[in-house]
Each structure stands twice: as C-alpha cells, then as structure tokens.
Amino acid sequence: MIYILAPIGIGKTSLAKILAHDLHTKAFLEKPEKIPLLNSFYENGNISREMKAFAVQIEFLDYRYEQLLEGMFLKQEGMNNTVYDSSLISDGIMSRNLYNRGEFPEVLYKDYLRLNNVMQRNVAGHPFMGPDLIVYLEAPFERMLSNISLRGRKMETNDPKLKEYYHSVWQIYQDWYNSYGDTPTMKIDMKNIDFVNNKTDQNSVLDAVEDELVNLGKLTKKEVDKLKQRRHQ
C-alpha cells in the first residue's frame, strides 16, 4: 500500500491517479460527496468546525476504513501497491490540527483517537502494520492557496478567514513529516515540479517512487525497468 500525504490542494489525488495507472493497480480516492457534513463543516468558520469536527471525522473514519478493507482484500488477491490519496494517518493529522486550534473538544478528540488507532491496528481480524510507503508532497504555502483557488470548490473558498486555517493545516503537515518515523517515507519537493502538465516532471516523480519501491522490495528492478522503458518511449 502506498499513501500520498500532503496538505489540502497540493496534488495528492492527481499523483495517486498517475501512479496507480503506471503500476496497473487501484487508486483509492477521496470523494467529498461521500462526506455529507463536509459543506457544513466549512460554512461558518471556527464555530462550525468546532460543532462538526467529531461528526465529520467519524464520517471520514468510516469511509477510510471501507477503503482499507478493500485494499487488504485486493492485497490478499495479489494486487499489490494500491495507492491512497488520503488515509487514517492524514485524518489523524487533520484532527490533531483541529484539537490544537481548540476546535475539537478534548473528550471527543480522545474518543476519535481511540477509534482511529483501533482501526489502524486491526483490519477485519488482520494485523495492519501501516502502508509500505508514504509519499509526502511538500510545497510552499502560497502554492497550496493557489491550488485550492484553482480547483474552485465553493466550500473551500467562500470565507477569506479560511486562509489562517489553511496555514495551520500546512504547518501541521510540516511538523508531522519532521517527526514521523513509523513507516518508510519519501519526500517530493513540489516547489518547481508540475507532474500533471509536465511529462518530464511526471516521469521524474514516477521514477523516484518506483525506485523506492524497489529498495523496499515491493517491486523488482526488472519490473521497474519495463515501466520506465514504456514511459520514456
């Protein structure tokens, strides 16, 4: 399993699609319409975030767990290296940010953490040791804001005060990356990379990720050489 982690709007979904296509595997993508409370979570700044934090995170928890169950089943059936643009890890980061901001009541936050941890430790009776690789996308805060604006989701752009909230999201991901060490992790600096519109950049990112999968024993060098040859033709 490969997790793509990054703050909002950095390119997680795009990379998950590109990587899954190249590896001939499945991409598990976040679909905002599957989280009914998400619009109301954004609608009234810190007031609605505090009111909806627990309920929204429980909706995400249920959704992610279903994806994780399917991913574990596919792995048992021989489909390795499934790709996820969001995960229980990223949900935990976002929840921690809300708690730090005083927007996730402590009692409810502790309940959420307990559920999140239980779900990550055991998936349908199978011990889960976490993803095989986390790909972390790092980008300047200004690029994050630009990308959020460009994708044009009304709930994410209708309040100018969201800029301060977004900065806290950006910062906590920086802090997470600098302190995390539970599973293999690699960083891609997005400052001067456009893997969506620039084929050279796309190939460079795919090469880096797939080389790391070789190092981890999740792909063979022969398999990756074939992938590279096909892409660079």
Coordinates of N, CA and C in Angstrom, one line a residue:
M1 N 0.8 -1.2 0.0 CA 0.0 0.0 0.0 C 0.9 1.3 0.0
I2 N 0.5 2.2 -0.8 CA 1.2 3.5 -0.9 C 0.2 4.6 -0.5
Y3 N 0.6 5.4 0.5 CA -0.2 6.6 0.9 C 0.5 7.8 0.3
I4 N -0.3 8.7 -0.3 CA 0.1 10.0 -0.7 C -0.3 11.0 0.4
L5 N 0.6 11.7 1.0 CA 0.2 12.6 2.1 C 0.7 14.0 1.7
A6 N -0.1 15.0 2.0 CA 0.2 16.4 1.8 C -1.0 17.3 2.3
P7 N -0.7 18.5 2.5 CA -1.8 19.4 2.9 C -2.9 19.5 1.8
I8 N -3.9 20.3 2.0 CA -5.0 20.4 1.1 C -4.5 21.0 -0.2
G9 N -4.9 20.4 -1.4 CA -4.7 21.0 -2.7 C -3.3 20.9 -3.3
I10 N -2.4 20.1 -2.7 CA -1.1 20.0 -3.2 C -0.9 19.1 -4.4
G11 N -1.8 18.1 -4.6 CA -1.7 17.2 -5.7 C -1.8 15.8 -5.4
K12 N -2.4 15.4 -4.2 CA -2.5 14.0 -3.8 C -3.3 13.2 -4.7
T13 N -4.4 13.7 -5.1 CA -5.3 12.9 -6.0 C -4.7 12.7 -7.4
S14 N -4.1 13.8 -7.9 CA -3.5 13.7 -9.2 C -2.4 12.7 -9.2
L15 N -1.5 12.7 -8.2 CA -0.4 11.7 -8.2 C -0.9 10.3 -7.9
A16 N -1.9 10.2 -7.1 CA -2.5 8.8 -6.9 C -3.0 8.2 -8.2
K17 N -3.7 9.0 -9.0 CA -4.2 8.5 -10.3 C -3.0 8.2 -11.2
I18 N -2.1 9.1 -11.3 CA -0.9 8.8 -12.2 C -0.1 7.6 -11.8
L19 N 0.1 7.5 -10.5 CA 1.0 6.4 -10.0 C 0.2 5.0 -10.2
A20 N -1.1 5.0 -9.8 CA -1.8 3.8 -9.9 C -1.9 3.3 -11.4
H21 N -2.1 4.3 -12.3 CA -2.2 4.0 -13.7 C -0.9 3.3 -14.2
D22 N 0.2 3.9 -13.7 CA 1.5 3.4 -14.2 C 1.8 2.0 -13.6
L23 N 1.4 1.8 -12.4 CA 1.6 0.5 -11.7 C 0.6 -0.6 -12.0
H24 N -0.5 -0.2 -12.8 CA -1.6 -1.1 -13.1 C -2.2 -1.6 -11.8
T25 N -2.5 -0.7 -10.9 CA -3.2 -1.0 -9.7 C -4.3 -0.1 -9.4
K26 N -5.0 -0.2 -8.3 CA -6.1 0.6 -8.0 C -5.8 1.8 -7.2
A27 N -6.4 3.0 -7.5 CA -6.3 4.2 -6.7 C -7.5 4.4 -5.9
F28 N -7.3 4.5 -4.6 CA -8.4 4.8 -3.7 C -8.4 6.3 -3.4
L29 N -9.5 7.0 -3.9 CA -9.5 8.5 -3.9 C -10.5 9.0 -3.0
E30 N -10.2 10.2 -2.4 CA -11.2 10.9 -1.6 C -12.3 11.5 -2.4
K31 N -13.5 11.3 -2.1 CA -14.6 11.9 -2.8 C -15.5 12.7 -1.8
P32 N -15.3 14.0 -1.9 CA -16.0 14.9 -0.9 C -17.5 14.6 -0.8
E33 N -18.1 14.2 -1.9 CA -19.6 13.9 -1.9 C -19.9 12.7 -1.0
K34 N -19.0 11.9 -0.6 CA -19.2 10.8 0.3 C -19.2 11.2 1.8
I35 N -18.9 12.5 2.0 CA -18.8 13.0 3.4 C -19.9 14.1 3.5
P36 N -21.2 13.8 3.8 CA -22.3 14.7 3.7 C -22.1 16.0 4.6
L37 N -21.4 15.9 5.7 CA -21.3 17.0 6.6 C -20.2 18.0 6.2
L38 N -19.4 17.7 5.2 CA -18.2 18.5 4.9 C -18.6 19.9 4.6
N39 N -19.6 20.1 3.8 CA -20.0 21.5 3.5 C -20.3 22.3 4.7
S40 N -21.1 21.7 5.6 CA -21.5 22.4 6.8 C -20.3 22.6 7.8
F41 N -19.3 21.8 7.7 CA -18.1 21.9 8.5 C -17.4 23.2 8.1
Y42 N -17.4 23.6 6.9 CA -16.7 24.8 6.4 C -17.6 26.1 6.5
E43 N -18.9 25.9 6.7 CA -19.8 27.1 6.4 C -19.7 28.3 7.3
N44 N -19.2 28.1 8.5 CA -19.2 29.2 9.5 C -18.0 29.2 10.3
G45 N -16.8 29.1 9.6 CA -15.5 29.3 10.3 C -15.3 28.4 11.5
N46 N -14.6 28.9 12.5 CA -14.3 28.1 13.6 C -15.5 27.6 14.4
I47 N -16.6 28.3 14.3 CA -17.8 27.9 15.0 C -18.3 26.5 14.4
S48 N -18.4 26.5 13.1 CA -18.9 25.2 12.5 C -17.9 24.1 12.6
R49 N -16.6 24.5 12.5 CA -15.6 23.5 12.7 C -15.6 22.8 14.0
E50 N -15.8 23.6 15.1 CA -15.9 23.1 16.4 C -17.2 22.2 16.6
M51 N -18.3 22.6 16.0 CA -19.5 21.9 16.1 C -19.5 20.6 15.4
K52 N -18.8 20.6 14.2 CA -18.9 19.4 13.3 C -17.6 18.6 13.3
A53 N -16.6 19.0 14.1 CA -15.3 18.3 14.0 C -15.5 16.7 14.2
F54 N -16.1 16.4 15.3 CA -16.2 14.9 15.6 C -17.0 14.2 14.6
A55 N -18.2 14.7 14.3 CA -19.0 14.1 13.3 C -18.4 13.9 11.9
V56 N -17.7 15.0 11.5 CA -17.0 14.9 10.2 C -15.9 13.8 10.2
Q57 N -15.1 13.8 11.3 CA -14.0 12.9 11.3 C -14.5 11.5 11.5
I58 N -15.7 11.2 12.1 CA -16.2 9.9 12.1 C -16.7 9.5 10.7
E59 N -17.3 10.4 10.0 CA -17.6 10.1 8.6 C -16.4 9.7 7.8
F60 N -15.3 10.5 7.9 CA -14.1 10.1 7.2 C -13.6 8.8 7.7
L61 N -13.6 8.5 9.0 CA -13.1 7.3 9.6 C -13.8 6.1 9.0
D62 N -15.1 6.1 8.9 CA -15.9 5.1 8.3 C -15.5 4.9 6.8
Y63 N -15.4 6.0 6.1 CA -15.1 5.9 4.7 C -13.7 5.3 4.4
R64 N -12.7 5.8 5.2 CA -11.3 5.3 5.0 C -11.2 3.8 5.4
Y65 N -12.0 3.4 6.4 CA -11.9 2.0 6.8 C -12.4 1.1 5.8
E66 N -13.5 1.5 5.1 CA -14.0 0.7 4.0 C -13.0 0.6 2.9
Q67 N -12.3 1.7 2.6 CA -11.2 1.6 1.6 C -10.1 0.7 2.0
L68 N -9.7 0.8 3.3 CA -8.6 0.0 3.8 C -9.0 -1.5 3.7
L69 N -10.3 -1.8 4.1 CA -10.7 -3.2 4.0 C -10.6 -3.7 2.5
E70 N -11.0 -2.9 1.6 CA -11.0 -3.3 0.2 C -9.5 -3.5 -0.2
G71 N -8.7 -2.6 0.2 CA -7.2 -2.7 -0.1 C -6.6 -3.9 0.4
M72 N -6.9 -4.3 1.7 CA -6.4 -5.5 2.3 C -6.9 -6.8 1.5
F73 N -8.2 -6.7 1.1 CA -8.7 -7.8 0.3 C -7.9 -8.0 -1.1
L74 N -7.7 -6.8 -1.7 CA -7.0 -6.9 -3.0 C -5.6 -7.4 -2.8
K75 N -5.0 -7.0 -1.7 CA -3.6 -7.4 -1.5 C -3.6 -9.0 -1.3
Q76 N -4.6 -9.5 -0.6 CA -4.7 -11.0 -0.5 C -4.9 -11.7 -1.8
E77 N -5.6 -10.9 -2.7 CA -5.8 -11.5 -4.0 C -4.7 -11.3 -5.0
G78 N -3.6 -10.6 -4.6 CA -2.4 -10.5 -5.4 C -2.2 -9.1 -6.0
M79 N -3.1 -8.1 -5.7 CA -2.9 -6.8 -6.2 C -2.1 -6.0 -5.2
N80 N -0.9 -5.8 -5.4 CA 0.0 -5.1 -4.5 C 0.1 -3.6 -4.9
N81 N 0.6 -2.8 -4.0 CA 0.9 -1.4 -4.2 C -0.3 -0.5 -4.6
T82 N -1.5 -0.8 -4.0 CA -2.6 0.0 -4.2 C -2.2 1.4 -3.6
V83 N -2.9 2.5 -4.2 CA -2.5 3.8 -3.9 C -3.7 4.6 -3.3
Y84 N -3.4 5.4 -2.2 CA -4.4 6.1 -1.5 C -4.0 7.6 -1.4
D85 N -5.0 8.4 -1.8 CA -4.7 9.9 -1.8 C -5.0 10.5 -0.4
S86 N -5.7 9.7 0.5 CA -5.9 10.1 1.8 C -6.0 8.8 2.7
S87 N -5.9 9.0 4.0 CA -5.8 7.8 4.8 C -6.2 8.1 6.2
L88 N -6.2 7.1 7.1 CA -6.4 7.3 8.5 C -5.3 8.1 9.1
I89 N -4.1 8.0 8.5 CA -3.0 8.8 9.0 C -3.2 10.3 8.7
S90 N -3.6 10.6 7.5 CA -3.9 12.0 7.2 C -5.1 12.6 8.0
D91 N -6.1 11.7 8.2 CA -7.2 12.1 9.0 C -6.8 12.5 10.5
G92 N -5.8 11.7 11.0 CA -5.3 11.9 12.3 C -4.6 13.2 12.4
I93 N -3.8 13.6 11.3 CA -3.1 14.9 11.3 C -4.1 16.0 11.3
M94 N -5.2 15.9 10.4 CA -6.2 17.0 10.4 C -6.9 17.1 11.7
S95 N -7.2 16.0 12.3 CA -7.9 16.1 13.6 C -7.0 16.7 14.7
R96 N -5.7 16.4 14.7 CA -4.8 17.0 15.6 C -4.7 18.5 15.4
N97 N -4.8 18.9 14.2 CA -4.8 20.4 14.0 C -6.0 21.0 14.6
L98 N -7.2 20.4 14.4 CA -8.4 21.0 14.9 C -8.3 21.0 16.5
Y99 N -7.8 20.0 17.0 CA -7.6 19.9 18.5 C -6.7 21.0 19.0
N100 N -5.5 21.2 18.3 CA -4.6 22.2 18.6 C -5.2 23.6 18.6
R101 N -6.1 23.8 17.6 CA -6.8 25.1 17.5 C -7.9 25.3 18.4
G102 N -8.2 24.4 19.3 CA -9.3 24.5 20.2 C -10.7 24.2 19.5
E103 N -10.7 23.6 18.3 CA -11.9 23.4 17.6 C -12.4 21.9 17.6
F104 N -11.7 21.1 18.4 CA -12.1 19.7 18.6 C -12.1 19.4 20.1
P105 N -13.3 19.4 20.7 CA -13.3 19.2 22.2 C -12.5 18.0 22.6
E106 N -11.8 18.2 23.7 CA -10.8 17.2 24.2 C -11.4 15.8 24.4
V107 N -12.6 15.7 25.0 CA -13.2 14.4 25.3 C -13.5 13.7 24.0
L108 N -14.1 14.5 23.0 CA -14.4 13.9 21.7 C -13.2 13.5 20.9
Y109 N -12.2 14.4 21.0 CA -10.9 14.1 20.3 C -10.3 12.8 20.8
K110 N -10.3 12.6 22.1 CA -9.7 11.3 22.7 C -10.5 10.1 22.2
D111 N -11.9 10.3 22.1 CA -12.7 9.2 21.6 C -12.3 8.9 20.1
Y112 N -12.1 10.0 19.4 CA -11.8 9.8 18.0 C -10.4 9.1 17.8
L113 N -9.4 9.5 18.6 CA -8.1 8.9 18.5 C -8.2 7.4 18.9
R114 N -9.0 7.1 19.9 CA -9.1 5.6 20.2 C -9.7 4.8 19.0
L115 N -10.7 5.3 18.4 CA -11.3 4.6 17.3 C -10.3 4.6 16.1
N116 N -9.6 5.7 15.8 CA -8.7 5.7 14.7 C -7.6 4.7 15.0
N117 N -7.0 4.6 16.2 CA -5.9 3.7 16.5 C -6.4 2.3 16.4
V118 N -7.6 2.0 16.9 CA -8.1 0.6 16.8 C -8.2 0.2 15.4
M119 N -8.8 1.0 14.5 CA -9.0 0.7 13.1 C -7.6 0.5 12.4
Q120 N -6.6 1.3 12.8 CA -5.3 1.1 12.1 C -4.6 -0.1 12.6
R121 N -4.8 -0.6 13.8 CA -4.1 -1.8 14.3 C -4.7 -3.1 13.7
N122 N -6.0 -3.1 13.4 CA -6.6 -4.4 13.1 C -7.6 -4.1 12.0
V123 N -7.5 -4.8 10.9 CA -8.4 -4.6 9.8 C -9.1 -6.0 9.5
A124 N -10.4 -6.1 9.9 CA -11.1 -7.3 9.7 C -10.4 -8.6 10.2
G125 N -9.8 -8.4 11.4 CA -9.1 -9.5 12.0 C -7.7 -9.7 11.6
H126 N -7.2 -8.9 10.7 CA -5.8 -9.0 10.2 C -5.0 -7.8 10.8
P127 N -3.9 -8.1 11.4 CA -3.0 -7.0 11.9 C -2.5 -6.2 10.8
F128 N -2.6 -4.9 11.0 CA -2.2 -3.9 9.9 C -1.0 -3.1 10.4
M129 N 0.1 -3.2 9.7 CA 1.4 -2.6 10.2 C 1.6 -1.2 9.5
G130 N 0.6 -0.8 8.8 CA 0.7 0.5 8.1 C 1.1 0.4 6.6
P131 N 1.2 1.5 5.9 CA 1.5 1.4 4.5 C 2.9 1.0 4.3
D132 N 3.2 0.5 3.1 CA 4.5 0.1 2.7 C 5.4 1.3 2.4
L133 N 4.7 2.4 2.0 CA 5.5 3.6 1.6 C 4.5 4.8 1.8
I134 N 5.0 5.9 2.3 CA 4.3 7.2 2.3 C 5.1 8.1 1.4
V135 N 4.4 8.7 0.5 CA 5.0 9.7 -0.4 C 4.4 11.1 0.1
Y136 N 5.3 11.9 0.6 CA 4.9 13.2 1.1 C 5.2 14.3 0.1
L137 N 4.2 15.1 -0.2 CA 4.4 16.2 -1.1 C 4.5 17.5 -0.4
E138 N 5.7 18.1 -0.5 CA 6.0 19.4 0.2 C 5.9 20.5 -0.8
A139 N 5.2 21.6 -0.4 CA 5.0 22.7 -1.3 C 4.9 24.0 -0.5
P140 N 5.3 25.2 -1.0 CA 5.1 26.4 -0.3 C 3.7 26.7 0.0
F141 N 3.4 27.4 1.1 CA 2.0 27.7 1.4 C 1.3 28.5 0.3
E142 N 2.0 29.4 -0.4 CA 1.4 30.1 -1.4 C 0.9 29.2 -2.6
R143 N 1.6 28.2 -2.8 CA 1.2 27.2 -3.9 C -0.1 26.5 -3.4
M144 N -0.1 26.1 -2.1 CA -1.3 25.5 -1.6 C -2.5 26.4 -1.8
L145 N -2.4 27.6 -1.4 CA -3.5 28.6 -1.6 C -4.0 28.7 -3.1
S146 N -3.0 28.8 -3.9 CA -3.3 28.9 -5.4 C -4.0 27.7 -5.9
N147 N -3.6 26.5 -5.5 CA -4.2 25.3 -6.0 C -5.6 25.2 -5.4
I148 N -5.8 25.5 -4.2 CA -7.2 25.5 -3.6 C -8.1 26.4 -4.4
S149 N -7.6 27.6 -4.7 CA -8.4 28.5 -5.5 C -8.7 28.0 -6.9
L150 N -7.7 27.4 -7.5 CA -7.8 26.9 -8.9 C -8.8 25.8 -9.0
R151 N -8.9 24.9 -8.0 CA -9.8 23.8 -8.2 C -11.3 24.2 -7.9
G152 N -11.5 25.4 -7.2 CA -12.8 26.0 -7.2 C -13.9 25.4 -6.5
R153 N -13.6 24.7 -5.4 CA -14.7 24.1 -4.5 C -15.2 25.3 -3.7
K154 N -16.5 25.6 -3.8 CA -17.0 26.7 -3.1 C -16.8 26.7 -1.6
M155 N -17.0 25.5 -1.0 CA -16.9 25.4 0.4 C -15.5 25.7 0.9
E156 N -14.5 25.6 0.0 CA -13.1 25.9 0.4 C -12.7 27.3 0.2
T157 N -13.5 28.1 -0.5 CA -13.0 29.4 -0.9 C -14.0 30.5 -0.5
N158 N -15.1 30.2 0.1 CA -16.2 31.2 0.4 C -15.9 32.1 1.6
D159 N -14.9 31.8 2.3 CA -14.6 32.6 3.5 C -13.1 33.1 3.5
P160 N -12.8 34.4 3.5 CA -11.4 34.8 3.5 C -10.7 34.4 4.7
K161 N -11.4 34.2 5.8 CA -10.7 33.8 7.1 C -10.2 32.3 7.0
L162 N -10.6 31.6 6.0 CA -10.0 30.2 5.8 C -8.5 30.2 5.6
K163 N -8.0 31.3 5.1 CA -6.5 31.4 4.9 C -5.7 31.1 6.2
E164 N -6.2 31.6 7.3 CA -5.5 31.3 8.6 C -5.6 29.8 8.9
Y165 N -6.8 29.2 8.7 CA -7.0 27.8 8.9 C -6.1 27.0 8.0
Y166 N -6.0 27.4 6.7 CA -5.2 26.6 5.8 C -3.7 26.7 6.2
H167 N -3.3 27.8 6.7 CA -1.9 27.9 7.1 C -1.6 26.9 8.3
S168 N -2.6 26.8 9.2 CA -2.4 25.8 10.3 C -2.3 24.4 9.8
V169 N -3.1 24.1 8.7 CA -3.0 22.8 8.1 C -1.7 22.5 7.5
W170 N -1.2 23.5 6.7 CA 0.1 23.5 6.1 C 1.2 23.2 7.1
Q171 N 1.1 24.0 8.2 CA 2.2 23.9 9.2 C 2.2 22.5 9.9
I172 N 1.0 22.0 10.2 CA 1.0 20.7 11.0 C 1.5 19.6 10.1
Y173 N 1.3 19.7 8.8 CA 1.9 18.7 7.9 C 3.4 18.7 7.9
Q174 N 3.9 20.0 7.9 CA 5.4 20.1 8.0 C 5.9 19.5 9.3
D175 N 5.2 19.8 10.4 CA 5.6 19.2 11.7 C 5.5 17.7 11.7
W176 N 4.4 17.2 11.1 CA 4.3 15.7 11.1 C 5.4 15.1 10.3
Y177 N 5.8 15.6 9.2 CA 6.8 15.0 8.4 C 8.2 15.0 9.1
N178 N 8.4 16.1 9.8 CA 9.7 16.2 10.5 C 9.8 15.3 11.8
S179 N 8.7 14.7 12.2 CA 8.7 13.9 13.4 C 8.3 12.5 13.2
Y180 N 7.8 12.2 12.0 CA 7.2 10.8 11.7 C 8.3 9.8 11.4
G181 N 8.2 8.6 11.9 CA 9.2 7.6 11.6 C 8.7 6.2 11.7
D182 N 7.4 6.0 11.7 CA 6.8 4.7 11.9 C 6.9 3.8 10.6
T183 N 6.8 4.3 9.5 CA 6.9 3.6 8.2 C 7.8 4.3 7.2
P184 N 8.3 3.6 6.2 CA 9.1 4.2 5.2 C 8.4 5.4 4.5
T185 N 9.2 6.5 4.4 CA 8.6 7.8 3.9 C 9.6 8.4 2.9
M186 N 9.1 9.0 1.9 CA 9.9 9.8 1.0 C 9.3 11.1 0.7
K187 N 10.1 12.1 0.4 CA 9.5 13.5 0.2 C 9.8 13.9 -1.2
I188 N 8.8 14.5 -1.8 CA 8.9 15.1 -3.2 C 8.7 16.6 -3.0
D189 N 9.7 17.4 -3.3 CA 9.6 18.9 -3.2 C 8.9 19.4 -4.4
M190 N 7.7 20.0 -4.2 CA 6.8 20.4 -5.3 C 7.0 21.8 -5.7
K191 N 8.0 22.5 -5.2 CA 8.2 23.9 -5.4 C 8.4 24.2 -6.9
N192 N 9.1 23.4 -7.6 CA 9.3 23.6 -9.1 C 8.9 22.4 -9.9
I193 N 8.0 21.6 -9.4 CA 7.5 20.4 -10.1 C 6.1 20.5 -10.5
D194 N 5.7 20.1 -11.7 CA 4.3 20.0 -12.1 C 4.1 18.7 -12.8
F195 N 3.8 17.7 -12.0 CA 3.7 16.3 -12.6 C 2.4 16.1 -13.3
V196 N 1.5 17.0 -13.3 CA 0.3 16.9 -14.0 C 0.4 17.4 -15.5
N197 N 1.1 18.5 -15.7 CA 1.1 19.1 -17.0 C 2.5 18.9 -17.7
N198 N 3.5 18.5 -16.9 CA 4.9 18.4 -17.5 C 5.3 17.0 -17.5
K199 N 5.4 16.4 -18.6 CA 5.7 14.9 -18.7 C 7.1 14.6 -18.2
T200 N 8.0 15.5 -18.3 CA 9.4 15.2 -17.8 C 9.3 15.2 -16.3
D201 N 8.6 16.1 -15.7 CA 8.4 16.1 -14.2 C 7.7 14.8 -13.8
Q202 N 6.7 14.5 -14.5 CA 5.9 13.3 -14.2 C 6.7 12.0 -14.2
N203 N 7.5 11.9 -15.2 CA 8.4 10.7 -15.3 C 9.5 10.7 -14.2
S204 N 10.0 11.9 -13.8 CA 10.9 12.0 -12.7 C 10.3 11.6 -11.4
V205 N 9.1 12.0 -11.1 CA 8.5 11.6 -9.9 C 8.2 10.1 -9.9
L206 N 7.7 9.6 -11.0 CA 7.4 8.2 -11.0 C 8.6 7.3 -10.9
D207 N 9.7 7.8 -11.5 CA 11.0 7.1 -11.4 C 11.4 7.0 -9.9
A208 N 11.3 8.1 -9.2 CA 11.7 8.2 -7.8 C 10.9 7.3 -6.9
V209 N 9.6 7.3 -7.1 CA 8.7 6.5 -6.3 C 9.0 5.0 -6.6
E210 N 9.1 4.7 -7.8 CA 9.2 3.2 -8.2 C 10.6 2.7 -7.8
D211 N 11.6 3.6 -7.9 CA 12.9 3.2 -7.4 C 12.9 2.9 -5.9
E212 N 12.1 3.7 -5.1 CA 12.0 3.5 -3.7 C 11.3 2.2 -3.4
L213 N 10.3 1.8 -4.3 CA 9.6 0.6 -4.1 C 10.5 -0.6 -4.3
V214 N 11.5 -0.5 -5.2 CA 12.5 -1.5 -5.4 C 13.3 -1.6 -4.2
N215 N 13.7 -0.5 -3.6 CA 14.5 -0.5 -2.4 C 13.8 -1.2 -1.2
L216 N 12.5 -1.1 -1.2 CA 11.7 -1.7 -0.2 C 11.3 -3.1 -0.5
G217 N 11.6 -3.6 -1.7 CA 11.3 -5.0 -2.0 C 9.9 -5.2 -2.5
K218 N 9.2 -4.1 -2.9 CA 7.8 -4.1 -3.3 C 7.7 -4.2 -4.9
L219 N 8.7 -3.9 -5.5 CA 8.9 -4.1 -7.0 C 10.3 -4.7 -7.3
T220 N 10.4 -5.4 -8.4 CA 11.7 -5.8 -8.8 C 12.3 -4.8 -9.7
K221 N 13.6 -4.8 -9.8 CA 14.3 -3.9 -10.7 C 13.9 -4.2 -12.2
K222 N 13.7 -5.4 -12.5 CA 13.2 -5.8 -13.8 C 11.8 -5.2 -14.1
E223 N 10.9 -5.2 -13.2 CA 9.6 -4.7 -13.3 C 9.7 -3.2 -13.5
V224 N 10.5 -2.5 -12.7 CA 10.6 -1.0 -12.9 C 11.3 -0.6 -14.2
D225 N 12.3 -1.4 -14.6 CA 12.9 -1.1 -15.9 C 11.9 -1.1 -17.0
K226 N 11.0 -2.1 -17.0 CA 10.0 -2.2 -18.0 C 9.0 -1.0 -17.9
L227 N 8.7 -0.6 -16.7 CA 7.8 0.6 -16.6 C 8.5 1.8 -17.1
K228 N 9.7 2.0 -16.8 CA 10.5 3.2 -17.3 C 10.6 3.2 -18.8
Q229 N 10.9 2.0 -19.3 CA 11.1 1.9 -20.8 C 9.8 2.3 -21.5
R230 N 8.7 1.8 -21.0 CA 7.4 2.1 -21.6 C 7.1 3.6 -21.5
R231 N 7.4 4.2 -20.4 CA 7.1 5.7 -20.2 C 7.9 6.6 -21.0
H232 N 9.2 6.2 -21.2 CA 10.2 7.1 -21.8 C 10.2 6.9 -23.3
Q233 N 9.4 6.0 -23.9 CA 9.4 5.8 -25.3 C 8.8 7.0 -26.0

